[in-house]
Short mmCIF file of C-alpha atoms (C1' of nucleotides) and ligand atoms in Angstrom, two decimals:
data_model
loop_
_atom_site.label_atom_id
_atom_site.label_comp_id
_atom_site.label_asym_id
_atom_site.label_seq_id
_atom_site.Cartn_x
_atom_site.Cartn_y
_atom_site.Cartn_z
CA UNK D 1 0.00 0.00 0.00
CA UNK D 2 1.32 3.59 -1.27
CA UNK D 3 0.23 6.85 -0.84
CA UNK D 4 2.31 9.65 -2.19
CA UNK D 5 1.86 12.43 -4.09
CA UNK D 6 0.98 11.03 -6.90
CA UNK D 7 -2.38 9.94 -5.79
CA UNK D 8 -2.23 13.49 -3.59
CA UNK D 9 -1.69 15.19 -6.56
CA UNK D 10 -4.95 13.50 -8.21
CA UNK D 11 -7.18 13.98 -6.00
CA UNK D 12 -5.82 18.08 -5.78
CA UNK D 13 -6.17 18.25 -9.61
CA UNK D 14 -9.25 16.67 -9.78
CA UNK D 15 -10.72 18.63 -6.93
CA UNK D 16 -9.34 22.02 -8.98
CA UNK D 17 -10.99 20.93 -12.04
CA UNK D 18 -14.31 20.71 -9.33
CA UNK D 19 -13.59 23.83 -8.38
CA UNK D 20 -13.63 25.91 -11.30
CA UNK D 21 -16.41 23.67 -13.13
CA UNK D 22 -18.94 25.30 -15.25
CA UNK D 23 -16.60 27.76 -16.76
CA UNK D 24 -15.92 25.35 -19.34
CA UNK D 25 -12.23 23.29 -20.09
CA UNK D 26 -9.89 23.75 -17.38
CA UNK D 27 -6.14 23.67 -19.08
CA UNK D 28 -3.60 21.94 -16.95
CA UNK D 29 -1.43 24.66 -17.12
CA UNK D 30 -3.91 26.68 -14.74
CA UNK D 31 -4.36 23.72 -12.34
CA UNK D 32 -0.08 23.01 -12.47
CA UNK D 33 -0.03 26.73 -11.28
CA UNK D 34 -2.85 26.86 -9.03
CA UNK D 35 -1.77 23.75 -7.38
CA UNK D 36 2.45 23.81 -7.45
CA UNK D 37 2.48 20.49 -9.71
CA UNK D 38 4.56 20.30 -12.43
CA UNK D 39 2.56 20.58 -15.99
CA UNK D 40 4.48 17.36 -17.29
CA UNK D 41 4.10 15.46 -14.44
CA UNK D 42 0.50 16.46 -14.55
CA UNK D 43 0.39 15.35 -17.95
CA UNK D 44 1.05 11.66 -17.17
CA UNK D 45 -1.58 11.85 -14.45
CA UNK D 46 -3.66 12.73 -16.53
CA UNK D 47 -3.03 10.23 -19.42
CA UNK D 48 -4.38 8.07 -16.60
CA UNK D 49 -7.21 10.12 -15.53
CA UNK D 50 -8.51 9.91 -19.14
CA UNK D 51 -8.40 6.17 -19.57
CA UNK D 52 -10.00 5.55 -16.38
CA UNK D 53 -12.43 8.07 -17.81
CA UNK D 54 -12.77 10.39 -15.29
CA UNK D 55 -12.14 13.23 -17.13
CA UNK D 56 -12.47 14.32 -20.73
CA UNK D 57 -10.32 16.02 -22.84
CA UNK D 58 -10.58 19.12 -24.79
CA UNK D 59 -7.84 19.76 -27.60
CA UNK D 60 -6.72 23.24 -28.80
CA UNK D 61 -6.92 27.24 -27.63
CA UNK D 62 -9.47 27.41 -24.93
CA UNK D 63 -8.81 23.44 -24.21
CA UNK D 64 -8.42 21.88 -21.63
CA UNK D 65 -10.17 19.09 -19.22
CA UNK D 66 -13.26 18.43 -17.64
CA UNK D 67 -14.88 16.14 -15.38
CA UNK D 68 -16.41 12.98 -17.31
CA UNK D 69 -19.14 13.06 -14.63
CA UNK D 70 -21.06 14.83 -12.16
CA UNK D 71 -18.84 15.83 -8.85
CA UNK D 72 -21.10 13.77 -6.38
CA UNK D 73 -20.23 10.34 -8.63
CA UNK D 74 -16.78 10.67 -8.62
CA UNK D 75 -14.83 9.75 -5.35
CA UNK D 76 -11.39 9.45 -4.35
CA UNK D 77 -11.11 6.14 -4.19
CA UNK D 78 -11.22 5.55 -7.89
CA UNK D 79 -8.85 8.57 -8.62
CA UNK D 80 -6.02 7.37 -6.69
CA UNK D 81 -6.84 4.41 -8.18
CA UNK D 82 -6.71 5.48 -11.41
CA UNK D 83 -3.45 6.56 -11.14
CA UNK D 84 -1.87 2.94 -9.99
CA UNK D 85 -2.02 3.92 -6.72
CA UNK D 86 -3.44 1.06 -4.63
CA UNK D 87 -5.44 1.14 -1.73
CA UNK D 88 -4.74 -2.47 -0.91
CA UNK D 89 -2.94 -2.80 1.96
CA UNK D 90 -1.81 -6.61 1.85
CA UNK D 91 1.49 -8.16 0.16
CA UNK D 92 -0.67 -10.57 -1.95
CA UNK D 93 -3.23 -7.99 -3.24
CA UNK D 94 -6.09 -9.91 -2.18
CA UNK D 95 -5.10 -13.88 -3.21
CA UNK D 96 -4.21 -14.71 0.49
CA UNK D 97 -0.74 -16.42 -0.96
CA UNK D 98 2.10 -14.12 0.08
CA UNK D 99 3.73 -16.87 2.42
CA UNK D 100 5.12 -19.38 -0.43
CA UNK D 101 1.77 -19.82 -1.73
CA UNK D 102 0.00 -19.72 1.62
CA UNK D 103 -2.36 -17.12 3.63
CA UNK D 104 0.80 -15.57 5.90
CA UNK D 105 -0.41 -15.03 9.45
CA UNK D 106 -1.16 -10.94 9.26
CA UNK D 107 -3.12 -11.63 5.82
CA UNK D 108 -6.63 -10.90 7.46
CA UNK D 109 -5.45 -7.65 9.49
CA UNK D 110 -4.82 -6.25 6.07
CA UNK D 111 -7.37 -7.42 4.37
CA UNK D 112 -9.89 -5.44 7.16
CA UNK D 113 -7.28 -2.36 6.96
CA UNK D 114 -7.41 -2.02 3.26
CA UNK D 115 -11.65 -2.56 3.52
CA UNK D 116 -11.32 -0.07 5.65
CA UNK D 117 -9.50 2.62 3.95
CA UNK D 118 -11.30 1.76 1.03
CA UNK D 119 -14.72 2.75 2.32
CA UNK D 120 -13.61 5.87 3.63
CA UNK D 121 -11.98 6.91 0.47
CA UNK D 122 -14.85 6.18 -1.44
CA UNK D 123 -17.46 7.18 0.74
CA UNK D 124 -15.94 11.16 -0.37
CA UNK D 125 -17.24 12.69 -3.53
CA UNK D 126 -15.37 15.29 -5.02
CA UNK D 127 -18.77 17.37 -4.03
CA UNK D 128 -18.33 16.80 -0.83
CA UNK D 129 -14.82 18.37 -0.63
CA UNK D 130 -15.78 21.20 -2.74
CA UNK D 131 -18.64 21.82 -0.01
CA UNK D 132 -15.80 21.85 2.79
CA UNK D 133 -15.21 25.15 4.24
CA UNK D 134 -11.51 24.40 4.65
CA UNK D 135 -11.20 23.64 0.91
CA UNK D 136 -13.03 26.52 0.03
CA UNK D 137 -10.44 28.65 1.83
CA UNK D 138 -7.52 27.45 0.48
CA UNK D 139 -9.30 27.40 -3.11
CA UNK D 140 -10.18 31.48 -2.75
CA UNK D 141 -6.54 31.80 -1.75
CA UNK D 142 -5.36 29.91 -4.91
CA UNK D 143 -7.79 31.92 -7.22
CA UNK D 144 -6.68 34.90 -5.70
CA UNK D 145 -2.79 34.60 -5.74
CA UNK D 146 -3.78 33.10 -9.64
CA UNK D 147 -5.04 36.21 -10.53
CA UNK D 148 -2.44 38.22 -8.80
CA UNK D 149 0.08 36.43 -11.21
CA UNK D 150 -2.04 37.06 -14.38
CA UNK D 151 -1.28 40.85 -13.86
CA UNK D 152 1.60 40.57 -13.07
CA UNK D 153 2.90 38.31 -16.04
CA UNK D 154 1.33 40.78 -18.31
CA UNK D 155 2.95 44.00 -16.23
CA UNK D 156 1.06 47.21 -15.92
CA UNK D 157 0.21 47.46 -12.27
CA UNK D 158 2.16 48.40 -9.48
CA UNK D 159 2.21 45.77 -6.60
CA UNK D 160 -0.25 48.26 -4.60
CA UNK D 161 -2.61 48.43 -6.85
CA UNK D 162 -3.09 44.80 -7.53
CA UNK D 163 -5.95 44.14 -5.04
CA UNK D 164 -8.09 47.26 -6.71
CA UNK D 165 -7.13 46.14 -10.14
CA UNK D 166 -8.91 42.91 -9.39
CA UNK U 1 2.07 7.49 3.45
CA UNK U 2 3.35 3.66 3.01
CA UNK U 3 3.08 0.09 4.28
CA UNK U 4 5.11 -2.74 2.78
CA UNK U 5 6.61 -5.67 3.98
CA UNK U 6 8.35 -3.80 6.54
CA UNK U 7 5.71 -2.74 8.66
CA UNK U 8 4.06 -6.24 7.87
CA UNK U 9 7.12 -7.84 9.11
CA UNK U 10 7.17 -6.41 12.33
CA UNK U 11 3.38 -7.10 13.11
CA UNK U 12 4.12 -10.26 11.49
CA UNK U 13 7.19 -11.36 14.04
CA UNK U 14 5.14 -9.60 16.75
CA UNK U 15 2.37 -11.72 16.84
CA UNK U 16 4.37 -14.58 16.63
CA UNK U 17 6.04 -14.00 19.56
CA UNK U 18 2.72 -13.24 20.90
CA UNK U 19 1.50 -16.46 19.90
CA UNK U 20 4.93 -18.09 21.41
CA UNK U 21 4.70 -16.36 24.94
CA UNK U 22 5.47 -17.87 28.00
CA UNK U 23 7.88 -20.91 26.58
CA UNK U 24 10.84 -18.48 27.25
CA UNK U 25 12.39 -16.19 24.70
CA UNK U 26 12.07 -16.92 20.85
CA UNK U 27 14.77 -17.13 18.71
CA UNK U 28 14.95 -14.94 15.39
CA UNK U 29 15.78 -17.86 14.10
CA UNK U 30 12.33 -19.56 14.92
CA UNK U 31 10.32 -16.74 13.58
CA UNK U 32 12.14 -16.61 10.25
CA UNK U 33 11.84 -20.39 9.42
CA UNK U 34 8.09 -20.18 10.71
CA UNK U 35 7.41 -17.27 9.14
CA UNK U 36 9.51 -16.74 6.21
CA UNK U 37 11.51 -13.67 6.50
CA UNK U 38 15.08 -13.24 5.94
CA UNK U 39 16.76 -13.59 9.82
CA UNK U 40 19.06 -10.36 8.98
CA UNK U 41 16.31 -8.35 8.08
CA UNK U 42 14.43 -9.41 11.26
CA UNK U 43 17.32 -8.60 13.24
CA UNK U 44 17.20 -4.67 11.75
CA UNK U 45 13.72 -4.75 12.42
CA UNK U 46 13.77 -5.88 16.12
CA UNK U 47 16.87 -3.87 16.64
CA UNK U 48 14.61 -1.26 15.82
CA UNK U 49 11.42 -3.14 18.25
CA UNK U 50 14.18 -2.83 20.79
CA UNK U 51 14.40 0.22 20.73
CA UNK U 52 10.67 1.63 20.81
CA UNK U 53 11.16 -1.04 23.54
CA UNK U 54 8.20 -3.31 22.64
CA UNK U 55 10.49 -6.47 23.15
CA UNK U 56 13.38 -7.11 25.50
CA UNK U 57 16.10 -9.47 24.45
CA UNK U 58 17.91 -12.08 26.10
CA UNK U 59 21.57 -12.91 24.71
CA UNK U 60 23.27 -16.65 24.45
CA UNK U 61 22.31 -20.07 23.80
CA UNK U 62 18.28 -20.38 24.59
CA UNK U 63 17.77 -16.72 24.49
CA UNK U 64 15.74 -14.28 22.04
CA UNK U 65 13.30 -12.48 21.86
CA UNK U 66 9.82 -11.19 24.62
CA UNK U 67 7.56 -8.68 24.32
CA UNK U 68 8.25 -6.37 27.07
CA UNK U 69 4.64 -5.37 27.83
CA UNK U 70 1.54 -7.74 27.87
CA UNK U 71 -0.08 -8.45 25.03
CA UNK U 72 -3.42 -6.18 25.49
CA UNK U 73 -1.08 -3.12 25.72
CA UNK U 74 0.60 -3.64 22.40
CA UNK U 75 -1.19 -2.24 19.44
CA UNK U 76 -0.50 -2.87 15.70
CA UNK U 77 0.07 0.98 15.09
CA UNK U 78 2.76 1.28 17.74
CA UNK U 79 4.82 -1.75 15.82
CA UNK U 80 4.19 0.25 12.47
CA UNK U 81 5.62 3.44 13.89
CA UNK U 82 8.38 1.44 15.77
CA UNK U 83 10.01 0.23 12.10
CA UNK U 84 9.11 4.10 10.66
CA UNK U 85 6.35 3.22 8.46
CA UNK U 86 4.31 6.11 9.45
CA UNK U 87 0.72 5.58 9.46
CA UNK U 88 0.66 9.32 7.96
CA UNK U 89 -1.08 10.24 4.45
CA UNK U 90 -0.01 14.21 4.74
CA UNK U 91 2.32 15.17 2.55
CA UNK U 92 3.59 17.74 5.42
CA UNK U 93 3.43 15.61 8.06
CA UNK U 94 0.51 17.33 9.49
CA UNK U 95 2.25 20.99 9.10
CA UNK U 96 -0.32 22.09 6.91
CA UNK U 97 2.32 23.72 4.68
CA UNK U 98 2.89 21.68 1.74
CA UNK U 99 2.24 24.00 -0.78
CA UNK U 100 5.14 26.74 -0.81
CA UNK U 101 4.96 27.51 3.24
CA UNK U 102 0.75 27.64 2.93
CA UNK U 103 -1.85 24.28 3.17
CA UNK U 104 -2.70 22.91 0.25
CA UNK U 105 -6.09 21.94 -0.97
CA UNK U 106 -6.61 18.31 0.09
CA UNK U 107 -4.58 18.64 3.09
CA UNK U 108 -7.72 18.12 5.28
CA UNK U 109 -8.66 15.11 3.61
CA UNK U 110 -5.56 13.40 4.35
CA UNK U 111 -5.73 14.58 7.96
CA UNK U 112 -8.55 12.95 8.28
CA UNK U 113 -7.82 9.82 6.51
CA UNK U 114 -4.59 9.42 8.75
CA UNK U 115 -6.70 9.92 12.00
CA UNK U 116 -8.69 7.00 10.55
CA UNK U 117 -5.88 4.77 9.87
CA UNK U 118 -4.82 5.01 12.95
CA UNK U 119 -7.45 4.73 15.34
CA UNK U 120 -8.38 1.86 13.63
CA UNK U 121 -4.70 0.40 13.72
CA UNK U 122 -4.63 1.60 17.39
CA UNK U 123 -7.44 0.09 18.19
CA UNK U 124 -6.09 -3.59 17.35
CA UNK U 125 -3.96 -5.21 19.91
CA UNK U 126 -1.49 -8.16 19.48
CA UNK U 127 -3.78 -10.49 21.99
CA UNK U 128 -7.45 -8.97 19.61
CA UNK U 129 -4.86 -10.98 17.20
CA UNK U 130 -4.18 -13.98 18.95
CA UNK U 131 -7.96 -14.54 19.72
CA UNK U 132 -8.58 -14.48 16.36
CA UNK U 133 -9.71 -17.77 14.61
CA UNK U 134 -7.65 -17.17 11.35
CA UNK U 135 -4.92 -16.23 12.74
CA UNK U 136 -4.96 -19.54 14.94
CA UNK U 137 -5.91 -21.58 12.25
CA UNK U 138 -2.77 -19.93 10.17
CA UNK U 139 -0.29 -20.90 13.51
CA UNK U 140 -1.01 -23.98 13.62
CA UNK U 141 -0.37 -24.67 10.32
CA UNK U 142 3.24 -23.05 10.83
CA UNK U 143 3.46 -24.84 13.98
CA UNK U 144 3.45 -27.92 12.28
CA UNK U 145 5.50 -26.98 8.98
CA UNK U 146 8.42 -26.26 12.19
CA UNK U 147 7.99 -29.39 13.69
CA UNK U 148 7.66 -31.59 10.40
CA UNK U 149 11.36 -29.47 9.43
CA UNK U 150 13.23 -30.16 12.27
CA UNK U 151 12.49 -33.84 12.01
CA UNK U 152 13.70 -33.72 8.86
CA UNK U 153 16.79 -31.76 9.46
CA UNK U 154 17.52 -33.94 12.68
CA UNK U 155 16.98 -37.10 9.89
CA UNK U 156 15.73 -40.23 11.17
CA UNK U 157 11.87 -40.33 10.31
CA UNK U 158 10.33 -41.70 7.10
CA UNK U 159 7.75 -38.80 5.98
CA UNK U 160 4.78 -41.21 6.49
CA UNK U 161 6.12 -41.38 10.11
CA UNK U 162 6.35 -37.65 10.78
CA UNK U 163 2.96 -36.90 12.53
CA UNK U 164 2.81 -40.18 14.62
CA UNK U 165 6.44 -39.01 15.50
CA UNK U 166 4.90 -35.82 17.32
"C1'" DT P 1 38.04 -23.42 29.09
"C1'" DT P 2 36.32 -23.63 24.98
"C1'" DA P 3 32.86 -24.14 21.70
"C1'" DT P 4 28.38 -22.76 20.49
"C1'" DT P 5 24.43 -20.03 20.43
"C1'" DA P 6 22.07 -16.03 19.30
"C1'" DG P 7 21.78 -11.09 19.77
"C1'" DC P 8 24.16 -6.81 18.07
"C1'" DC P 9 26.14 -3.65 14.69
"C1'" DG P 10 27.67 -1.26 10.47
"C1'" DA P 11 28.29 -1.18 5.79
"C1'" DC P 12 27.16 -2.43 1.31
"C1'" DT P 13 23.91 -3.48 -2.76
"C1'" DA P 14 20.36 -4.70 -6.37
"C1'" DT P 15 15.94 -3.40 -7.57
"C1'" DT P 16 12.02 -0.62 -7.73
"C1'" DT P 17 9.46 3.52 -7.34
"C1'" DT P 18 8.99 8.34 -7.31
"C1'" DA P 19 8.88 12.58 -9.21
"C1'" DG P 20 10.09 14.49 -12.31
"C1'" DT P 21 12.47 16.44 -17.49
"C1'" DA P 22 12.92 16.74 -22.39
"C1'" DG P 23 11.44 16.69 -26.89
"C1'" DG P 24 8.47 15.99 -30.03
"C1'" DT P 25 3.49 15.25 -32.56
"C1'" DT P 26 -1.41 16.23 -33.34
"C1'" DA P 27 -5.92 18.59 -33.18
"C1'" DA P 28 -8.53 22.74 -32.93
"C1'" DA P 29 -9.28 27.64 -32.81
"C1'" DT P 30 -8.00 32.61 -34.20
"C1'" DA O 1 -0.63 30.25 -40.77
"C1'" DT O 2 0.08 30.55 -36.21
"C1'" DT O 3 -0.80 29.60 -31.69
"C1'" DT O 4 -2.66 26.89 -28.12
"C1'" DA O 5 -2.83 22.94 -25.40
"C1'" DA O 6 -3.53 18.04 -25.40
"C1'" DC O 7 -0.95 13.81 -26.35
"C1'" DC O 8 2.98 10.58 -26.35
"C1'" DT O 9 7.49 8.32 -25.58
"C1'" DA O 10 11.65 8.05 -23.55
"C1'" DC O 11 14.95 9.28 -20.30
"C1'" DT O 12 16.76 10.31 -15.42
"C1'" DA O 13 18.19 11.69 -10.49
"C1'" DA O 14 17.13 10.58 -6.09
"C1'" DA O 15 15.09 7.93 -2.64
"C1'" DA O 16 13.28 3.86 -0.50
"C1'" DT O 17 12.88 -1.08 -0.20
"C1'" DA O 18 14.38 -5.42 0.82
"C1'" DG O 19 17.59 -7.35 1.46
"C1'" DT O 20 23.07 -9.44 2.11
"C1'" DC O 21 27.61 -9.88 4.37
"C1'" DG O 22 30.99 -9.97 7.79
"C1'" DG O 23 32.43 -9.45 12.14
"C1'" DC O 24 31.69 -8.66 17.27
"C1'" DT O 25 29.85 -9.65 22.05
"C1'" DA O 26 27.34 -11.81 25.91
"C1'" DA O 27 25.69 -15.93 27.89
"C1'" DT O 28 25.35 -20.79 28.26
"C1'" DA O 29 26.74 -25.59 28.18
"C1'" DA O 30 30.19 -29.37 27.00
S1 FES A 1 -0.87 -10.47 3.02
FE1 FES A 1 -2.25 -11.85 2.08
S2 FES A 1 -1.27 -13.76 2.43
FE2 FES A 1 0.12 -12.41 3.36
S1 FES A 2 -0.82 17.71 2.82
FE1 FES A 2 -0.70 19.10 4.49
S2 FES A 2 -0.49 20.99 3.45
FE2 FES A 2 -0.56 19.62 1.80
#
DNA sequence: TTATTAGCCGACTATTTTAGTAGGTTAAAT
DNA sequence: ATTTAACCTACTAAAATAGTCGGCTAATAA
């Protein structure tokens, strides 16, 4: 059993891509600044995201990605999954055979622990973190630092005036 | 967050010297034949179980290995943490600062989903495991691999004599 | 007393995984 | 025609895992 960024940094993307849903395809350029990930790296994840159909794709100027389905059907569970990132906590994934072929002696203490991880995970839509007041603060933070960039990328404003600007 | 073999190990080699208590100290010997781990990684892993001082050791011929507290006041999570598999899914360790110095979006989530790792990993002690029927029905199959392999190594049995022979 | 047992200790290593980078191709919009 | 942004493959540095190896020390038993 893993968990790393990897399946941290699906569930953040894929919770961005909540976040700003309904103002149609989300590139992953925004969500690798937003979010601190690096756009390459988020372009594997994604590769994976797609095939496990979680997302859809959008090629071209104004592209980008969107959730495949609505927020309260998608739960983290299946994204970490999605990206090879196994809840399972036992050595023989399931099969009960990780002593030479036979059930070891821990093999049903995992077996419980990866049940229940597993029905935590998936008993969290990616509605019910957008929802969160916690996420919704660091998400109004993220817009707003976003934004803050935006201007100053393209250079007209003095750091004073940013706030008004906006 | 992770858990391989070597947090598996250790709950692995604690229970069996759960399940071995009170015939004297066990051997690392005895618990890698029974259960199939290499002896010198067991001994970096008790070395470590030493320390966290969950077992006591006893040098020389007929020595080994005890728990050092009973076996209600041993819980899975504290042999986890003892080999530094933390139980942990935060990215910053709890921090909340993951993301450049500020919290990052999920971090809340995977507060959460630590806390529920580990009170249910807490909540498991080594003798919950020794009660269990699976996990007795599991010992005494190992019990009786050992026994039918030092026969064999001592030599004198025919194999169709080995069980009348204990 | 001497051999044996079994814990103790440090260093070394092959393999795998992680967390990326780099460099290019293709589809769609302006 | 150019730009945007997805798509794809291959490569890589660093870390962790799952060990191995060799030698040392304390306690027991012959
Ligand atoms: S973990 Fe399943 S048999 Fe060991
Ligand atoms: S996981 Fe704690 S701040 Fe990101």
């Amino acid at each position: 059993m893993r968990l790393t960024t990897k399946g941290r940094y699906a569930v953040t993307a894929m919770l961005d891509l909540a976040l700003h849903a309904g103002k149609g395809p989300i590139s992953l350029a925004d969500i690798s600044e937003r979010q601190g990930i690096s756009l390459s790296y988020l372009e594997q994840l994604f590769a994976k995201l797609r095939r496990s159909e979680l997302v859809r794709s959008v090629r071209g100027p104004g592209g980008g990605y969107q959730l495949s389905r609505d927020q309260v059907n998608i739960n983290v569970a299946e994204v970490i999954d999605a990206v090879n990132e196994s809840v399972d906590a036992t050595g023989c994934h399931g099969s009960g055979d990780c002593q030479s072929g036979q059930t070891c002696l821990t093999h049903h203490l995992w077996c419980d622990l990866s049940e229940q991880i597993h029905a935590f995970l998936s008993s969290i839509s990616l509605l019910d973190l957008v929802q969160r007041k916690d996420v919704q603060q660091v998400a109004k933070r993220q817009d707003r630092r976003y934004v803050d960039q935006l201007i100053m990328s393209t250079g007209e404003k003095a750091p004073a005036d940013r706030k008004a600007a906006v």
